[in-house]
PDB file of C-alpha atoms and ligand atoms in Angstrom:
ATOM      1  CA  MET A   1     111.440  14.922-108.797  1.00  0.00           C
ATOM      2  CA  ARG A   2     111.264  11.219-107.887  1.00  0.00           C
ATOM      3  CA  ILE A   3     109.871   9.004-110.471  1.00  0.00           C
ATOM      4  CA  VAL A   4     109.450   5.224-111.272  1.00  0.00           C
ATOM      5  CA  LEU A   5     109.517   3.836-114.791  1.00  0.00           C
ATOM      6  CA  LEU A   6     107.478   0.620-114.875  1.00  0.00           C
ATOM      7  CA  GLY A   7     107.156  -1.813-117.905  1.00  0.00           C
ATOM      8  CA  ALA A   8     107.945  -5.252-119.021  1.00  0.00           C
ATOM      9  CA  PRO A   9     111.638  -6.148-119.837  1.00  0.00           C
ATOM     10  CA  GLY A  10     112.292  -4.739-123.150  1.00  0.00           C
ATOM     11  CA  ALA A  11     109.592  -2.023-122.914  1.00  0.00           C
ATOM     12  CA  GLY A  12     112.451   0.543-123.241  1.00  0.00           C
ATOM     13  CA  LYS A  13     112.842   1.686-119.627  1.00  0.00           C
ATOM     14  CA  GLY A  14     116.690   1.874-119.793  1.00  0.00           C
ATOM     15  CA  THR A  15     116.666   3.691-123.165  1.00  0.00           C
ATOM     16  CA  GLN A  16     114.125   6.261-122.013  1.00  0.00           C
ATOM     17  CA  CYS A  17     115.832   6.783-118.659  1.00  0.00           C
ATOM     18  CA  LYS A  18     119.032   7.840-120.299  1.00  0.00           C
ATOM     19  CA  ARG A  19     117.069  10.464-122.274  1.00  0.00           C
ATOM     20  CA  ILE A  20     115.178  11.574-119.118  1.00  0.00           C
ATOM     21  CA  VAL A  21     118.452  11.818-117.221  1.00  0.00           C
ATOM     22  CA  ALA A  22     120.046  13.960-119.964  1.00  0.00           C
ATOM     23  CA  ARG A  23     116.938  16.346-120.038  1.00  0.00           C
ATOM     24  CA  TYR A  24     116.085  16.621-116.277  1.00  0.00           C
ATOM     25  CA  GLY A  25     119.367  15.799-114.509  1.00  0.00           C
ATOM     26  CA  LEU A  26     117.952  13.046-112.423  1.00  0.00           C
ATOM     27  CA  LEU A  27     120.036  10.105-111.069  1.00  0.00           C
ATOM     28  CA  HIS A  28     119.342   6.862-112.945  1.00  0.00           C
ATOM     29  CA  LEU A  29     119.002   3.900-110.469  1.00  0.00           C
ATOM     30  CA  SER A  30     118.632   0.641-112.402  1.00  0.00           C
ATOM     31  CA  SER A  31     118.342  -2.439-110.216  1.00  0.00           C
ATOM     32  CA  GLY A  32     119.366  -4.681-113.227  1.00  0.00           C
ATOM     33  CA  ASP A  33     122.418  -2.541-113.804  1.00  0.00           C
ATOM     34  CA  ILE A  34     123.423  -2.584-110.209  1.00  0.00           C
ATOM     35  CA  LEU A  35     122.996  -6.428-110.092  1.00  0.00           C
ATOM     36  CA  ARG A  36     125.178  -6.746-113.226  1.00  0.00           C
ATOM     37  CA  GLN A  37     127.919  -4.541-111.623  1.00  0.00           C
ATOM     38  CA  GLU A  38     127.793  -6.726-108.489  1.00  0.00           C
ATOM     39  CA  ARG A  39     128.183  -9.815-110.631  1.00  0.00           C
ATOM     40  CA  THR A  40     131.084  -8.384-112.588  1.00  0.00           C
ATOM     41  CA  ALA A  41     132.748  -7.427-109.277  1.00  0.00           C
ATOM     42  CA  GLY A  42     132.151 -10.940-107.945  1.00  0.00           C
ATOM     43  CA  THR A  43     130.561  -9.850-104.741  1.00  0.00           C
ATOM     44  CA  GLU A  44     128.494 -12.083-102.578  1.00  0.00           C
ATOM     45  CA  LEU A  45     125.322 -10.231-103.641  1.00  0.00           C
ATOM     46  CA  GLY A  46     126.213 -10.698-107.253  1.00  0.00           C
ATOM     47  CA  GLN A  47     126.791 -14.392-106.731  1.00  0.00           C
ATOM     48  CA  LYS A  48     123.424 -14.783-104.852  1.00  0.00           C
ATOM     49  CA  ALA A  49     121.728 -12.968-107.759  1.00  0.00           C
ATOM     50  CA  GLN A  50     123.323 -14.973-110.621  1.00  0.00           C
ATOM     51  CA  SER A  51     121.027 -18.110-110.835  1.00  0.00           C
ATOM     52  CA  TYR A  52     117.857 -16.073-110.524  1.00  0.00           C
ATOM     53  CA  MET A  53     118.898 -13.631-113.242  1.00  0.00           C
ATOM     54  CA  ASP A  54     120.087 -16.350-115.638  1.00  0.00           C
ATOM     55  CA  SER A  55     116.795 -18.239-115.346  1.00  0.00           C
ATOM     56  CA  GLY A  56     114.539 -15.119-115.884  1.00  0.00           C
ATOM     57  CA  ALA A  57     113.294 -15.308-112.212  1.00  0.00           C
ATOM     58  CA  LEU A  58     113.284 -12.383-109.704  1.00  0.00           C
ATOM     59  CA  VAL A  59     115.954 -11.981-107.145  1.00  0.00           C
ATOM     60  CA  PRO A  60     114.420 -12.362-103.688  1.00  0.00           C
ATOM     61  CA  ASP A  61     112.667  -9.205-102.377  1.00  0.00           C
ATOM     62  CA  GLU A  62     114.758  -8.922 -99.275  1.00  0.00           C
ATOM     63  CA  VAL A  63     118.079  -8.827-101.193  1.00  0.00           C
ATOM     64  CA  ILE A  64     116.693  -6.167-103.717  1.00  0.00           C
ATOM     65  CA  VAL A  65     114.921  -3.916-101.232  1.00  0.00           C
ATOM     66  CA  GLU A  66     118.152  -3.631 -99.149  1.00  0.00           C
ATOM     67  CA  MET A  67     120.350  -3.089-102.263  1.00  0.00           C
ATOM     68  CA  MET A  68     118.046  -0.356-103.618  1.00  0.00           C
ATOM     69  CA  ALA A  69     117.458   1.423-100.203  1.00  0.00           C
ATOM     70  CA  GLU A  70     121.253   1.742 -99.934  1.00  0.00           C
ATOM     71  CA  ALA A  71     121.605   3.013-103.458  1.00  0.00           C
ATOM     72  CA  ILE A  72     118.902   5.608-102.736  1.00  0.00           C
ATOM     73  CA  LYS A  73     120.591   6.641 -99.555  1.00  0.00           C
ATOM     74  CA  LYS A  74     123.959   6.916-101.123  1.00  0.00           C
ATOM     75  CA  ALA A  75     122.558   9.041-103.926  1.00  0.00           C
ATOM     76  CA  PRO A  76     123.970  12.637-103.792  1.00  0.00           C
ATOM     77  CA  GLN A  77     120.805  14.034-105.230  1.00  0.00           C
ATOM     78  CA  VAL A  78     117.246  13.468-103.970  1.00  0.00           C
ATOM     79  CA  ALA A  79     115.960  13.536-107.576  1.00  0.00           C
ATOM     80  CA  PHE A  80     116.053  10.098-109.148  1.00  0.00           C
ATOM     81  CA  VAL A  81     114.337   7.787-111.675  1.00  0.00           C
ATOM     82  CA  LEU A  82     113.960   4.114-110.688  1.00  0.00           C
ATOM     83  CA  ASP A  83     114.265   1.547-113.474  1.00  0.00           C
ATOM     84  CA  GLY A  84     113.436  -2.073-112.926  1.00  0.00           C
ATOM     85  CA  PHE A  85     112.529  -1.519-109.240  1.00  0.00           C
ATOM     86  CA  PRO A  86     109.999  -2.099-107.699  1.00  0.00           C
ATOM     87  CA  ARG A  87     109.059  -5.296-109.407  1.00  0.00           C
ATOM     88  CA  THR A  88     106.836  -6.872-106.916  1.00  0.00           C
ATOM     89  CA  VAL A  89     103.966  -5.356-104.781  1.00  0.00           C
ATOM     90  CA  ASN A  90     106.018  -6.211-101.677  1.00  0.00           C
ATOM     91  CA  GLN A  91     109.092  -4.208-103.107  1.00  0.00           C
ATOM     92  CA  ALA A  92     106.758  -1.221-103.816  1.00  0.00           C
ATOM     93  CA  ALA A  93     105.292  -1.298-100.315  1.00  0.00           C
ATOM     94  CA  GLU A  94     108.808  -1.527 -98.752  1.00  0.00           C
ATOM     95  CA  LEU A  95     110.033   1.316-100.822  1.00  0.00           C
ATOM     96  CA  ASP A  96     107.034   3.493 -99.911  1.00  0.00           C
ATOM     97  CA  GLN A  97     107.744   2.745 -96.176  1.00  0.00           C
ATOM     98  CA  SER A  98     111.420   3.616 -96.537  1.00  0.00           C
ATOM     99  CA  LEU A  99     110.730   6.807 -98.370  1.00  0.00           C
ATOM    100  CA  VAL A 100     108.080   7.996 -95.839  1.00  0.00           C
ATOM    101  CA  ARG A 101     110.740   7.366 -93.039  1.00  0.00           C
ATOM    102  CA  ASP A 102     112.937   9.898 -94.880  1.00  0.00           C
ATOM    103  CA  GLY A 103     110.083  12.315 -95.580  1.00  0.00           C
ATOM    104  CA  GLN A 104     110.082  11.511 -99.242  1.00  0.00           C
ATOM    105  CA  ARG A 105     107.684  10.047-101.778  1.00  0.00           C
ATOM    106  CA  ILE A 106     107.460   8.935-105.377  1.00  0.00           C
ATOM    107  CA  GLU A 107     105.866  11.883-107.494  1.00  0.00           C
ATOM    108  CA  ALA A 108     104.952   9.944-110.619  1.00  0.00           C
ATOM    109  CA  ILE A 109     104.894   6.529-112.115  1.00  0.00           C
ATOM    110  CA  LEU A 110     105.343   6.278-115.906  1.00  0.00           C
ATOM    111  CA  ASN A 111     104.115   2.926-117.072  1.00  0.00           C
ATOM    112  CA  LEU A 112     105.530   1.816-120.451  1.00  0.00           C
ATOM    113  CA  SER A 113     103.073  -0.707-121.944  1.00  0.00           C
ATOM    114  CA  ALA A 114     104.106  -2.759-124.934  1.00  0.00           C
ATOM    115  CA  ASP A 115     102.911  -6.043-126.469  1.00  0.00           C
ATOM    116  CA  ASP A 116     104.675  -9.264-125.604  1.00  0.00           C
ATOM    117  CA  GLN A 117     105.561  -9.958-129.182  1.00  0.00           C
ATOM    118  CA  ILE A 118     107.166  -6.572-129.570  1.00  0.00           C
ATOM    119  CA  VAL A 119     109.152  -6.719-126.395  1.00  0.00           C
ATOM    120  CA  ALA A 120     110.290 -10.288-127.108  1.00  0.00           C
ATOM    121  CA  GLU A 121     111.732  -9.008-130.441  1.00  0.00           C
ATOM    122  CA  ARG A 122     113.366  -6.049-128.714  1.00  0.00           C
ATOM    123  CA  LEU A 123     115.009  -8.272-126.071  1.00  0.00           C
ATOM    124  CA  THR A 124     116.352 -10.821-128.438  1.00  0.00           C
ATOM    125  CA  GLY A 125     117.774  -8.145-130.662  1.00  0.00           C
ATOM    126  CA  ARG A 126     119.217  -6.087-127.828  1.00  0.00           C
ATOM    127  CA  ARG A 127     123.041  -5.701-127.727  1.00  0.00           C
ATOM    128  CA  SER A 128     124.921  -4.082-124.811  1.00  0.00           C
ATOM    129  CA  CYS A 129     128.279  -2.621-124.367  1.00  0.00           C
ATOM    130  CA  PRO A 130     130.160  -4.448-121.691  1.00  0.00           C
ATOM    131  CA  GLN A 131     132.348  -1.407-120.894  1.00  0.00           C
ATOM    132  CA  CYS A 132     129.833   1.632-120.801  1.00  0.00           C
ATOM    133  CA  GLY A 133     126.513  -0.049-120.551  1.00  0.00           C
ATOM    134  CA  ALA A 134     125.195   1.647-123.768  1.00  0.00           C
ATOM    135  CA  VAL A 135     122.159  -0.345-125.251  1.00  0.00           C
ATOM    136  CA  TYR A 136     121.498  -0.975-128.961  1.00  0.00           C
ATOM    137  CA  HIS A 137     119.279  -3.081-131.089  1.00  0.00           C
ATOM    138  CA  VAL A 138     120.293  -5.052-134.221  1.00  0.00           C
ATOM    139  CA  LYS A 139     117.478  -3.501-136.173  1.00  0.00           C
ATOM    140  CA  ASN A 140     115.678  -0.693-134.303  1.00  0.00           C
ATOM    141  CA  LEU A 141     118.607   1.272-132.741  1.00  0.00           C
ATOM    142  CA  LYS A 142     121.802   0.183-134.562  1.00  0.00           C
ATOM    143  CA  PRO A 143     125.322   1.424-133.658  1.00  0.00           C
ATOM    144  CA  LYS A 144     127.167   3.342-136.297  1.00  0.00           C
ATOM    145  CA  VAL A 145     129.488   0.340-136.893  1.00  0.00           C
ATOM    146  CA  GLU A 146     127.833  -2.971-136.721  1.00  0.00           C
ATOM    147  CA  GLY A 147     128.711  -4.898-133.511  1.00  0.00           C
ATOM    148  CA  LEU A 148     130.832  -1.983-131.984  1.00  0.00           C
ATOM    149  CA  CYS A 149     129.827   0.567-129.338  1.00  0.00           C
ATOM    150  CA  ASP A 150     129.595   4.165-130.610  1.00  0.00           C
ATOM    151  CA  ASN A 151     131.147   5.480-127.357  1.00  0.00           C
ATOM    152  CA  ASP A 152     134.134   3.424-126.866  1.00  0.00           C
ATOM    153  CA  GLY A 153     134.392   0.935-129.728  1.00  0.00           C
ATOM    154  CA  ALA A 154     134.054  -2.109-127.546  1.00  0.00           C
ATOM    155  CA  ARG A 155     132.525  -5.232-129.067  1.00  0.00           C
ATOM    156  CA  LEU A 156     128.899  -5.396-128.214  1.00  0.00           C
ATOM    157  CA  ILE A 157     127.487  -8.494-126.516  1.00  0.00           C
ATOM    158  CA  GLN A 158     124.174 -10.239-126.091  1.00  0.00           C
ATOM    159  CA  ARG A 159     123.159 -10.462-122.411  1.00  0.00           C
ATOM    160  CA  PRO A 160     122.671 -14.167-121.412  1.00  0.00           C
ATOM    161  CA  ASP A 161     119.159 -13.505-120.234  1.00  0.00           C
ATOM    162  CA  ASP A 162     118.298 -11.927-123.685  1.00  0.00           C
ATOM    163  CA  HIS A 163     118.478 -15.394-125.283  1.00  0.00           C
ATOM    164  CA  PRO A 164     115.039 -16.604-126.526  1.00  0.00           C
ATOM    165  CA  ASP A 165     114.588 -19.439-124.079  1.00  0.00           C
ATOM    166  CA  VAL A 166     115.045 -17.084-121.102  1.00  0.00           C
ATOM    167  CA  VAL A 167     113.012 -14.242-122.488  1.00  0.00           C
ATOM    168  CA  ALA A 168     109.816 -16.373-122.349  1.00  0.00           C
ATOM    169  CA  ASN A 169     110.371 -16.867-118.641  1.00  0.00           C
ATOM    170  CA  ARG A 170     111.042 -13.239-117.992  1.00  0.00           C
ATOM    171  CA  LEU A 171     107.790 -12.255-119.639  1.00  0.00           C
ATOM    172  CA  GLN A 172     105.832 -14.730-117.560  1.00  0.00           C
ATOM    173  CA  THR A 173     107.557 -13.495-114.392  1.00  0.00           C
ATOM    174  CA  TYR A 174     106.618  -9.900-115.462  1.00  0.00           C
ATOM    175  CA  HIS A 175     102.903 -10.788-115.923  1.00  0.00           C
ATOM    176  CA  GLN A 176     102.660 -12.668-112.723  1.00  0.00           C
ATOM    177  CA  GLN A 177     104.755 -10.537-110.320  1.00  0.00           C
ATOM    178  CA  THR A 178     105.287  -7.107-111.747  1.00  0.00           C
ATOM    179  CA  GLU A 179     102.093  -6.216-113.517  1.00  0.00           C
ATOM    180  CA  PRO A 180     100.211  -6.012-110.225  1.00  0.00           C
ATOM    181  CA  VAL A 181     102.572  -3.211-109.183  1.00  0.00           C
ATOM    182  CA  VAL A 182     100.736  -0.909-111.592  1.00  0.00           C
ATOM    183  CA  ASP A 183      97.341  -1.419-109.795  1.00  0.00           C
ATOM    184  CA  TYR A 184      99.186  -1.013-106.376  1.00  0.00           C
ATOM    185  CA  TYR A 185     100.387   2.457-107.415  1.00  0.00           C
ATOM    186  CA  LYS A 186      97.142   3.462-109.043  1.00  0.00           C
ATOM    187  CA  LYS A 187      95.491   3.411-105.607  1.00  0.00           C
ATOM    188  CA  THR A 188      97.757   6.035-104.204  1.00  0.00           C
ATOM    189  CA  ASN A 189      99.790   7.766-106.930  1.00  0.00           C
ATOM    190  CA  SER A 190      99.629   9.408-110.330  1.00  0.00           C
ATOM    191  CA  VAL A 191     100.229   6.778-112.922  1.00  0.00           C
ATOM    192  CA  TYR A 192     100.865   7.786-116.490  1.00  0.00           C
ATOM    193  CA  ASP A 193     100.114   4.978-119.081  1.00  0.00           C
ATOM    194  CA  ILE A 194     102.383   5.423-122.001  1.00  0.00           C
ATOM    195  CA  ASP A 195     102.037   3.363-125.291  1.00  0.00           C
ATOM    196  CA  ALA A 196     105.635   2.031-125.626  1.00  0.00           C
ATOM    197  CA  ASN A 197     104.844   0.061-128.841  1.00  0.00           C
ATOM    198  CA  LYS A 198     105.644   3.270-130.609  1.00  0.00           C
ATOM    199  CA  ASP A 199     109.271   3.962-131.869  1.00  0.00           C
ATOM    200  CA  ALA A 200     111.758   5.241-129.288  1.00  0.00           C
ATOM    201  CA  ASP A 201     111.613   8.896-130.330  1.00  0.00           C
ATOM    202  CA  GLU A 202     107.816   8.972-130.251  1.00  0.00           C
ATOM    203  CA  VAL A 203     107.787   7.449-126.612  1.00  0.00           C
ATOM    204  CA  THR A 204     110.389  10.039-125.623  1.00  0.00           C
ATOM    205  CA  VAL A 205     108.159  12.912-126.802  1.00  0.00           C
ATOM    206  CA  ILE A 206     105.182  11.636-124.815  1.00  0.00           C
ATOM    207  CA  LEU A 207     107.331  11.011-121.655  1.00  0.00           C
ATOM    208  CA  PHE A 208     108.817  14.516-121.832  1.00  0.00           C
ATOM    209  CA  GLU A 209     105.281  16.088-122.303  1.00  0.00           C
ATOM    210  CA  ASN A 210     104.175  14.419-119.104  1.00  0.00           C
ATOM    211  CA  LEU A 211     107.385  15.167-117.205  1.00  0.00           C
ATOM    212  CA  ASP A 212     107.379  18.832-118.349  1.00  0.00           C
ATOM    213  CA  ALA A 213     103.922  19.247-116.906  1.00  0.00           C
ATOM    214  CA  LEU A 214     105.136  17.762-113.617  1.00  0.00           C
ATOM    215  CA  VAL A 215     108.297  19.927-113.367  1.00  0.00           C
ATOM    216  CA  SER A 216     106.230  23.177-113.987  1.00  0.00           C
ATOM    217  CA  VAL A 217     103.789  22.403-111.231  1.00  0.00           C
TER     218      VAL A 217
HETATM  219  P1  ADP B 301     114.286  -2.311-120.702  1.00  0.00           P
HETATM  220  O1  ADP B 301     115.187  -1.385-119.962  1.00  0.00           O
HETATM  221  O2  ADP B 301     112.864  -1.949-120.510  1.00  0.00           O
HETATM  222  O3  ADP B 301     114.612  -3.773-120.557  1.00  0.00           O
HETATM  223  P2  ADP B 301     115.722  -1.303-123.109  1.00  0.00           P
HETATM  224  O4  ADP B 301     115.660   0.161-123.030  1.00  0.00           O
HETATM  225  O5  ADP B 301     117.023  -1.976-122.818  1.00  0.00           O
HETATM  226  O6  ADP B 301     114.408  -2.023-122.305  1.00  0.00           O
HETATM  227  O7  ADP B 301     115.157  -1.713-124.647  1.00  0.00           O
HETATM  228  C1  ADP B 301     115.174  -2.992-125.076  1.00  0.00           C
HETATM  229  C2  ADP B 301     115.663  -3.116-126.484  1.00  0.00           C
HETATM  230  O8  ADP B 301     114.735  -2.518-127.346  1.00  0.00           O
HETATM  231  C3  ADP B 301     116.981  -2.430-126.831  1.00  0.00           C
HETATM  232  O9  ADP B 301     117.634  -3.168-127.719  1.00  0.00           O
HETATM  233  C4  ADP B 301     116.546  -1.046-127.341  1.00  0.00           C
HETATM  234  O10 ADP B 301     117.602  -0.634-128.243  1.00  0.00           O
HETATM  235  C5  ADP B 301     115.289  -1.332-128.076  1.00  0.00           C
HETATM  236  N1  ADP B 301     114.236  -0.288-127.821  1.00  0.00           N
HETATM  237  C6  ADP B 301     113.966   0.494-126.877  1.00  0.00           C
HETATM  238  N2  ADP B 301     112.889   1.199-127.008  1.00  0.00           N
HETATM  239  C7  ADP B 301     112.488   0.941-128.248  1.00  0.00           C
HETATM  240  C8  ADP B 301     111.338   1.398-129.119  1.00  0.00           C
HETATM  241  N3  ADP B 301     110.541   2.279-128.709  1.00  0.00           N
HETATM  242  N4  ADP B 301     111.193   0.839-130.383  1.00  0.00           N
HETATM  243  C9  ADP B 301     112.063  -0.146-130.815  1.00  0.00           C
HETATM  244  N5  ADP B 301     113.110  -0.583-130.091  1.00  0.00           N
HETATM  245  C10 ADP B 301     113.356  -0.057-128.848  1.00  0.00           C
HETATM  246  P1  AMP B 302     116.791  -5.973-115.955  1.00  0.00           P
HETATM  247  O1  AMP B 302     118.056  -5.483-116.367  1.00  0.00           O
HETATM  248  O2  AMP B 302     115.898  -4.888-115.298  1.00  0.00           O
HETATM  249  O3  AMP B 302     116.031  -6.669-117.100  1.00  0.00           O
HETATM  250  O4  AMP B 302     116.924  -7.071-114.813  1.00  0.00           O
HETATM  251  C1  AMP B 302     117.648  -8.226-115.069  1.00  0.00           C
HETATM  252  C2  AMP B 302     117.364  -9.226-114.069  1.00  0.00           C
HETATM  253  O5  AMP B 302     117.850  -8.812-112.798  1.00  0.00           O
HETATM  254  C3  AMP B 302     115.909  -9.660-113.814  1.00  0.00           C
HETATM  255  O6  AMP B 302     115.439 -10.586-114.772  1.00  0.00           O
HETATM  256  C4  AMP B 302     115.874 -10.219-112.345  1.00  0.00           C
HETATM  257  O7  AMP B 302     116.455 -11.422-112.279  1.00  0.00           O
HETATM  258  C5  AMP B 302     116.902  -9.128-111.763  1.00  0.00           C
HETATM  259  N1  AMP B 302     116.301  -7.999-111.171  1.00  0.00           N
HETATM  260  C6  AMP B 302     116.434  -6.681-111.534  1.00  0.00           C
HETATM  261  N2  AMP B 302     115.654  -5.891-110.911  1.00  0.00           N
HETATM  262  C7  AMP B 302     114.953  -6.731-109.917  1.00  0.00           C
HETATM  263  C8  AMP B 302     113.968  -6.505-108.917  1.00  0.00           C
HETATM  264  N3  AMP B 302     113.557  -5.153-108.648  1.00  0.00           N
HETATM  265  N4  AMP B 302     113.520  -7.531-108.255  1.00  0.00           N
HETATM  266  C9  AMP B 302     113.978  -8.767-108.461  1.00  0.00           C
HETATM  267  N5  AMP B 302     114.875  -9.041-109.394  1.00  0.00           N
HETATM  268  C10 AMP B 302     115.395  -8.034-110.112  1.00  0.00           C
END
């Protein structure tokens, strides 16, 4: 199974991907996570991406497409879920072409739609573990001990791009550059529209219903 999770920043892609991975054994490929790892490692790619990420803009297509094509090629399994990629129509078209070259295709697109006000509140309340990458929310999905990761006890941080001034730019970028990707895929693929305003467990139930049907085909 090769699937893409689309949706605004804060729609819940990462949260749901972890649950999808636990149930279906897919590989989770998150472009944002890969970029943050590159930044932490201080690579040239990480340095190139930094200013775009911190301002809420998109990293240029050619950088991202190459990075993700490599991640897909390196993947030990052919079954994966893409999170945060593609984010422009150009990235989606490039991804299609490179998959076709390898005799593959995306089987389903799950589009998590949530209102701007809701995703803005989720982003500003998001807290992340700098060690294991686990994601929490100060109100919606709290850690057992406030401010500390359930997995490793590390102190949770707020991502610099989750500060309110950057969040507004990220949502604008999403509407201008990423929303058209949904229509791009609707022309050629199965796109499942999911109401992601609901609480995380309800969203998971709907996602699993759709994916179970796909797996049993
Ligand atoms: P994305 O990967 O799409 O940017 P995340 O999965 O990181 O989004 O979720 C953003 C924030 O919202 C996190 O703090 C997460 O704990 C919280 N969250 C995710 N899904 C929901 C939901 N359905 N309802 C409420 N909060 C959620
Ligand atoms: P995310 O963790 O998915 O919210 O991504 C964080 C930031 O990384 C985004 O705001 C962009 O600056 C950058 N980024 C992640 N994925 C992409 C992508 N597919 N195309 C361009 N920039 C990306």
